[in-house]
Short mmCIF file of N, CA, C and O in Angstrom, two decimals:
data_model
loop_
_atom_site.label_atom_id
_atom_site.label_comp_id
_atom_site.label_asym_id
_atom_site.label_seq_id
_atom_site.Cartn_x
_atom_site.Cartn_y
_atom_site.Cartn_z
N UNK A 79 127.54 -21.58 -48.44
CA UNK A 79 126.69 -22.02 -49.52
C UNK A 79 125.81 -23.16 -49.06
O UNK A 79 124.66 -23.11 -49.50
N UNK A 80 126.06 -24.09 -48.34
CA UNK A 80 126.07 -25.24 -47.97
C UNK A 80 124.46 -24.76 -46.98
O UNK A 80 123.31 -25.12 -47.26
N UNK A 81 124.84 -23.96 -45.96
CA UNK A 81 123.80 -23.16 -44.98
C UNK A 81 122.47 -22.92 -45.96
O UNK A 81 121.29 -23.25 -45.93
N UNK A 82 123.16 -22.29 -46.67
CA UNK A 82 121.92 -21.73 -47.37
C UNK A 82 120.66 -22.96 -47.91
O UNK A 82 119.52 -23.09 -47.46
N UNK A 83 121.16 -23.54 -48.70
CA UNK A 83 120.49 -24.76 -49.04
C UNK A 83 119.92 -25.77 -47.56
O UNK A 83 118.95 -26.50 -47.74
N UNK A 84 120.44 -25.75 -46.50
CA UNK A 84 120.07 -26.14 -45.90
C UNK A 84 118.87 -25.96 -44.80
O UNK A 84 118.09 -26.70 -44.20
N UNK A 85 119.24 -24.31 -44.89
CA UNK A 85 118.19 -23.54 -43.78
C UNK A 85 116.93 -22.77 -44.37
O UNK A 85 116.15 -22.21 -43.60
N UNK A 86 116.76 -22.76 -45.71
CA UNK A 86 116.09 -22.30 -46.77
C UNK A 86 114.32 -22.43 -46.51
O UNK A 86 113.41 -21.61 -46.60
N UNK A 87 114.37 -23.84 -46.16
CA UNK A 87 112.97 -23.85 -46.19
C UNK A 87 112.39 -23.37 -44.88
O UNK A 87 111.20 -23.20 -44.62
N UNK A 88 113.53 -23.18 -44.05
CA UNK A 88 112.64 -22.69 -43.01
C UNK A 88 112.39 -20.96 -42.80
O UNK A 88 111.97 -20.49 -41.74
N UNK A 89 112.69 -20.25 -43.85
CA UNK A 89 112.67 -18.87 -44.52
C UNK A 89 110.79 -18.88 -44.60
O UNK A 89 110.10 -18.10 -43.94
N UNK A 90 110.33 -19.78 -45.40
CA UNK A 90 109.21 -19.42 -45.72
C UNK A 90 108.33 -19.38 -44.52
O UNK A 90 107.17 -19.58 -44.87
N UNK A 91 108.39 -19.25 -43.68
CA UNK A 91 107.26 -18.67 -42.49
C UNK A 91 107.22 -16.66 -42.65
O UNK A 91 106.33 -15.91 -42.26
N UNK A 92 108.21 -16.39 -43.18
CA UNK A 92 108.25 -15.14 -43.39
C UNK A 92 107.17 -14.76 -44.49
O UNK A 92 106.69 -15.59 -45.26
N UNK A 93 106.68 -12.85 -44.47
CA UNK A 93 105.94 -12.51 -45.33
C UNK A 93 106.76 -12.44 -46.73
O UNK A 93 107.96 -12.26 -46.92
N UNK A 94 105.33 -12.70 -47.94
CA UNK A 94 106.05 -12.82 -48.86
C UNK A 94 107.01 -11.58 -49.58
O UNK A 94 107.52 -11.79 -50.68
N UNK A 95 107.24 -10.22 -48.84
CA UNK A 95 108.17 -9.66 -49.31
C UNK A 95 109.37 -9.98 -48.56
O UNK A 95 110.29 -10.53 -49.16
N UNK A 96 109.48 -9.74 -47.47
CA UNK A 96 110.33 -10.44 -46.63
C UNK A 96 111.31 -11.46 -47.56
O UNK A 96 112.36 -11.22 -48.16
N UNK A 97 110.45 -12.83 -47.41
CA UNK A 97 110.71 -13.72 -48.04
C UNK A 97 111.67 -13.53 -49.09
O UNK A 97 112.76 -14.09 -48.97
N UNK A 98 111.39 -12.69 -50.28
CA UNK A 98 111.74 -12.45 -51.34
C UNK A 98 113.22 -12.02 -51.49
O UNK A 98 114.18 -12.34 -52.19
N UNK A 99 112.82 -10.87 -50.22
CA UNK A 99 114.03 -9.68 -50.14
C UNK A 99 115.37 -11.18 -49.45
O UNK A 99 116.49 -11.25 -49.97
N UNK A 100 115.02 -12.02 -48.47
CA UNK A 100 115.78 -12.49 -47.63
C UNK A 100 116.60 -13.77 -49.09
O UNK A 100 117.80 -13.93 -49.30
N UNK A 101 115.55 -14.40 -49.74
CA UNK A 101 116.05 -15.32 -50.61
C UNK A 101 116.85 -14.74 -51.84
O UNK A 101 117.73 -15.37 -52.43
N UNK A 102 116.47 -13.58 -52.11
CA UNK A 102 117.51 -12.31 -53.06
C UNK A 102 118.82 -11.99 -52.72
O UNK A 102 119.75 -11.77 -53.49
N UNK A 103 118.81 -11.97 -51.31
CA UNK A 103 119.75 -11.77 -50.69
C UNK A 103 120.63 -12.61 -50.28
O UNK A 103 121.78 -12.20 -50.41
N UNK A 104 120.51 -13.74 -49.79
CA UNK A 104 120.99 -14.98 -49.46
C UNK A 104 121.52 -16.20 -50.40
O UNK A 104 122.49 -16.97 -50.34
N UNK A 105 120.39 -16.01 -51.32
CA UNK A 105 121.24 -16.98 -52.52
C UNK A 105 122.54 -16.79 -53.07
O UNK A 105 122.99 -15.69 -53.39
N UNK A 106 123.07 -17.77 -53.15
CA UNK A 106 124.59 -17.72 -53.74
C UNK A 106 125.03 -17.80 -54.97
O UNK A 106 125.75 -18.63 -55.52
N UNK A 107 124.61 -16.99 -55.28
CA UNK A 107 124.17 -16.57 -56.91
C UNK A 107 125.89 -16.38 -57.36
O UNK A 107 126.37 -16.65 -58.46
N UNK A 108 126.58 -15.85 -56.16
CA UNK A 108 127.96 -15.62 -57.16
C UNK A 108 129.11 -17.12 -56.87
O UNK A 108 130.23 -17.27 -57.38
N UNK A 109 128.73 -17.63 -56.36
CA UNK A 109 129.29 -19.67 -56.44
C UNK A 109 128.93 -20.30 -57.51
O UNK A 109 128.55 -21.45 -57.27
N UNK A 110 128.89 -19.92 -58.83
CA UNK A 110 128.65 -20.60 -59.94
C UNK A 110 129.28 -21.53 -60.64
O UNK A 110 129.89 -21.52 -61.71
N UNK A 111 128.91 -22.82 -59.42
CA UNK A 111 129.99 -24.07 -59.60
C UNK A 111 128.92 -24.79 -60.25
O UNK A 111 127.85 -24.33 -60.65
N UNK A 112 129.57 -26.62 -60.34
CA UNK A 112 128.42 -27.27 -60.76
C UNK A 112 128.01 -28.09 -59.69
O UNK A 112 127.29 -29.06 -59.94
N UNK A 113 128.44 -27.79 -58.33
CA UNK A 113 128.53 -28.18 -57.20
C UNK A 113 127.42 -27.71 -56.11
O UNK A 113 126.72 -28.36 -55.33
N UNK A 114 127.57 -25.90 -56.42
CA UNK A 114 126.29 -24.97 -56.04
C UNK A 114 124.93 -25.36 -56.66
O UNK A 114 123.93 -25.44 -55.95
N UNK A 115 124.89 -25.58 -57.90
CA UNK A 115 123.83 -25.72 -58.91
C UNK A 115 123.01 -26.76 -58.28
O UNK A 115 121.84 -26.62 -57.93
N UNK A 116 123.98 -28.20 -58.11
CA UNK A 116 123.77 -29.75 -58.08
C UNK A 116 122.83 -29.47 -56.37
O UNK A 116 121.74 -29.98 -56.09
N UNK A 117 123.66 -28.54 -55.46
CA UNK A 117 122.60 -28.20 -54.07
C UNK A 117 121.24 -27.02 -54.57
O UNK A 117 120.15 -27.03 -53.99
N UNK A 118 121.49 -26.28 -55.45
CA UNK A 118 119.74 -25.80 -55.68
C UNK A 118 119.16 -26.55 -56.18
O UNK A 118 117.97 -26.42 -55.88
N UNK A 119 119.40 -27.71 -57.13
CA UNK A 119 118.74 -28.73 -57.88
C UNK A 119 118.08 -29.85 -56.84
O UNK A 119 117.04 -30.48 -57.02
N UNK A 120 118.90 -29.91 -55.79
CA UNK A 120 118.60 -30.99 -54.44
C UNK A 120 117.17 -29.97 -53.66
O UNK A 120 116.35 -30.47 -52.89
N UNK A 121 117.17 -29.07 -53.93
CA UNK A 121 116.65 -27.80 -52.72
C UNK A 121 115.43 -28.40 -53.18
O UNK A 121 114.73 -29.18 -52.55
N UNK A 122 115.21 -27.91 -54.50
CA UNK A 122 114.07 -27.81 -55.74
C UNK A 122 113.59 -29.03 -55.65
O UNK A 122 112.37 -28.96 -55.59
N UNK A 123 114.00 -30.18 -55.60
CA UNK A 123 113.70 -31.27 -55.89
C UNK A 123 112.64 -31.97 -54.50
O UNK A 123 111.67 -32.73 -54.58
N UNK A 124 113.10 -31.54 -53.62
CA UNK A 124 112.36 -31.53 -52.15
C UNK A 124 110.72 -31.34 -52.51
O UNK A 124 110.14 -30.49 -53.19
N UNK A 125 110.30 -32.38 -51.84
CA UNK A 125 108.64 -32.52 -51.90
C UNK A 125 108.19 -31.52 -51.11
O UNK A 125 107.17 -30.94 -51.48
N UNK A 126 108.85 -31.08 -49.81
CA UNK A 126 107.87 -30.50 -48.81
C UNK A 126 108.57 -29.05 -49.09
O UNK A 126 108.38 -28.26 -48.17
N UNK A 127 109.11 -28.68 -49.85
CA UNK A 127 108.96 -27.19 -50.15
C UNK A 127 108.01 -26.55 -50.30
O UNK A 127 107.02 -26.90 -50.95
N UNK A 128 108.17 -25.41 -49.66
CA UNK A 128 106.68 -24.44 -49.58
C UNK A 128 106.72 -23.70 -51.33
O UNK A 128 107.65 -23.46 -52.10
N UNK A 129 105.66 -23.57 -51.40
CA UNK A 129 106.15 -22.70 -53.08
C UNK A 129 105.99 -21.44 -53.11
O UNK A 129 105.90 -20.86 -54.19
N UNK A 130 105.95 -20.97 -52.23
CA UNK A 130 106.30 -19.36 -51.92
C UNK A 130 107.69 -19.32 -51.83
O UNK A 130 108.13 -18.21 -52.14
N UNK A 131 108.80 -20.40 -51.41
CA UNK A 131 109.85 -20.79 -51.79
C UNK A 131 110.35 -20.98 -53.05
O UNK A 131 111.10 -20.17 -53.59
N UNK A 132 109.99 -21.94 -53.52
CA UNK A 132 109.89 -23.03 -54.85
C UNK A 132 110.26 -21.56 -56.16
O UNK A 132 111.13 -21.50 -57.03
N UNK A 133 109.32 -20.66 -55.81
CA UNK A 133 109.51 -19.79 -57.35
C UNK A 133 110.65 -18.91 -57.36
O UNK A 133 111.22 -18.63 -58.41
N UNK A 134 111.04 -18.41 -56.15
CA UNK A 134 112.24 -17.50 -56.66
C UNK A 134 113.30 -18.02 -56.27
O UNK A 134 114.39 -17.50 -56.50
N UNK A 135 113.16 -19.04 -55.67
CA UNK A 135 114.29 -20.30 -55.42
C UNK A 135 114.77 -20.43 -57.29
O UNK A 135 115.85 -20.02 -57.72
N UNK A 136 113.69 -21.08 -58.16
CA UNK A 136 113.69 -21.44 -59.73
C UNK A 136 114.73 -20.39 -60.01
O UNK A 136 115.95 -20.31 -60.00
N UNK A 137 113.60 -19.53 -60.29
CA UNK A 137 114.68 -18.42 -60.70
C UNK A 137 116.15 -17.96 -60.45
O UNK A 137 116.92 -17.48 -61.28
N UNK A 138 116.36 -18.19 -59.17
CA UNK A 138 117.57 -17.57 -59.01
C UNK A 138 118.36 -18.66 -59.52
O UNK A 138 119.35 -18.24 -60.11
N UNK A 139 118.26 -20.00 -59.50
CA UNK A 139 118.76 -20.95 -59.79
C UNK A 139 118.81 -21.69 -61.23
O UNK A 139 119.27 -22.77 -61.61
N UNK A 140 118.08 -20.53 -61.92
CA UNK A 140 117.82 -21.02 -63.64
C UNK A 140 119.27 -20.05 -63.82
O UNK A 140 120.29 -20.32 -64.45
N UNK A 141 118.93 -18.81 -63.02
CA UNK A 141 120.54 -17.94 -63.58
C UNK A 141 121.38 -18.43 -63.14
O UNK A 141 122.34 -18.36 -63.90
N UNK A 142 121.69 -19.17 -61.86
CA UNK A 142 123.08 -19.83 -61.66
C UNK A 142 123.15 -20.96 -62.26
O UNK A 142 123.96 -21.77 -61.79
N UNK A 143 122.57 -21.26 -63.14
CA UNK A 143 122.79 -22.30 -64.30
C UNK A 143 123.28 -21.73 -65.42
O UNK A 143 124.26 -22.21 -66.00
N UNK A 144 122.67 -20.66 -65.83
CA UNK A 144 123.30 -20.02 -67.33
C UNK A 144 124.79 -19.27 -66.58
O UNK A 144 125.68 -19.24 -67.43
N UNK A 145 125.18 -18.76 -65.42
CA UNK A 145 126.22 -18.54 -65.32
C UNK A 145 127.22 -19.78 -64.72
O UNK A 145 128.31 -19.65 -64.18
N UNK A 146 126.74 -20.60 -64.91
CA UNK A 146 127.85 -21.82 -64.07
C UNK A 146 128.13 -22.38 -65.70
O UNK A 146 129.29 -22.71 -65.96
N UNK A 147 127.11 -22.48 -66.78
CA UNK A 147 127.57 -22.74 -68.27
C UNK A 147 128.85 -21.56 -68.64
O UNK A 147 130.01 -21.82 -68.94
N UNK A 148 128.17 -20.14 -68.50
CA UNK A 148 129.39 -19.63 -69.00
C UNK A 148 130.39 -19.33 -67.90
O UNK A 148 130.98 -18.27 -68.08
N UNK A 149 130.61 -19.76 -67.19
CA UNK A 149 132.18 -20.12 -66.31
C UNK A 149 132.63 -20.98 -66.83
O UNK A 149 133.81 -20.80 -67.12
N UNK A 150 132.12 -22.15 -67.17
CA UNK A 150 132.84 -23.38 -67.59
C UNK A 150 133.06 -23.35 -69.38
O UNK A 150 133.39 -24.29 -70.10
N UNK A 151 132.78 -22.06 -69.73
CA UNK A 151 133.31 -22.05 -71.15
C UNK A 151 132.10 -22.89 -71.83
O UNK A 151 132.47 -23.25 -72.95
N UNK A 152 131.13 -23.20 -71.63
CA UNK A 152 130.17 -23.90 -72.02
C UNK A 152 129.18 -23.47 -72.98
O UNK A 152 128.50 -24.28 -73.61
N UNK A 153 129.08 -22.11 -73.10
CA UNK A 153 128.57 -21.63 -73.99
C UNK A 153 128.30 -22.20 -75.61
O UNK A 153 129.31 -21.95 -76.27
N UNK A 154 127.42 -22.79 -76.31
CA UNK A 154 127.34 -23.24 -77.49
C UNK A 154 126.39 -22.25 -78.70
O UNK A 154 125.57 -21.37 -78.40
N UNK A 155 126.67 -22.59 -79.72
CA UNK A 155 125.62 -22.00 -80.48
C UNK A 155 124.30 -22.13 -79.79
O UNK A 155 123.92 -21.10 -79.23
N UNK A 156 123.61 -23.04 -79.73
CA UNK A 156 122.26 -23.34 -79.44
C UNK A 156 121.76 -22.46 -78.14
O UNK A 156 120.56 -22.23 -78.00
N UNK A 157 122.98 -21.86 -76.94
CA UNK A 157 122.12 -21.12 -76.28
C UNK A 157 123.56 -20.05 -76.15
O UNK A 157 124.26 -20.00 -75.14
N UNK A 158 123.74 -19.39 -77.16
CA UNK A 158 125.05 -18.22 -77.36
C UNK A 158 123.73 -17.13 -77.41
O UNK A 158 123.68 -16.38 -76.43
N UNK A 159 122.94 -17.00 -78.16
CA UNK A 159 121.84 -16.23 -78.08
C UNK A 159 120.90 -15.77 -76.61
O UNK A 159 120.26 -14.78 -76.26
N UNK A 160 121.23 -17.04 -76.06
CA UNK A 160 120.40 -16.67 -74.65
C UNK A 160 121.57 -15.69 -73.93
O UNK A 160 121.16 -15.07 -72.95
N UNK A 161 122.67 -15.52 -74.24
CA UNK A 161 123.99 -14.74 -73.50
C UNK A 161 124.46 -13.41 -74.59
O UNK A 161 125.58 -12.89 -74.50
N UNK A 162 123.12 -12.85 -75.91
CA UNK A 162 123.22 -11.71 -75.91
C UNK A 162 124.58 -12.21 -77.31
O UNK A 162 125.41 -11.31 -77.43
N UNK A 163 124.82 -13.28 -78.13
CA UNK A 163 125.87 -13.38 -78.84
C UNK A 163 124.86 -13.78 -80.47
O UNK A 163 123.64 -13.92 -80.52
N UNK A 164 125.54 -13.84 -81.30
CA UNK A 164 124.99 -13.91 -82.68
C UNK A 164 125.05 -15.23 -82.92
O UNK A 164 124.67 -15.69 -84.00
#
């Protein structure tokens, strides 16, 4: 997990499907700690990120946020709806 966040930015010299397919693939989408999150939040936060990076980096990392909430039982009214609940 740790790799990933670390070697990430140097992905973006690749074409942007490439890119896509390699950061789809590589993200650690199924580590839905608050530990994983706290290193995409560090990734993101980086000035010299390329943003051919930056966007599906977001993304993958907006969902390992809504799944690191519902691991931790975190789920509330206010976003039970964003998880498909009444």
């Amino acid at each position: 997990m740790d790799r990933f966040f670390a070697e990430a930015p140097r992905l973006a010299h690749h074409g942007d499907l490439v890119l896509d397919l390699l950061i789809k693939a590589l993200y650690p989408r199924h580590s839905a700690t608050p530990e994983t999150l706290a290193a995409a939040r560090e990734l993101l936060a980086r000035p010299d990120l390329p943003s051919a990076l930056r966007r599906p980096v977001a993304d993958l990392t907006d969902d390992l946020a809504r799944a690191t909430r519902v691991r931790n039982g975190r789920v509330t009214g206010a976003n039970r709806q964003e998880f498909g609940g009444a």
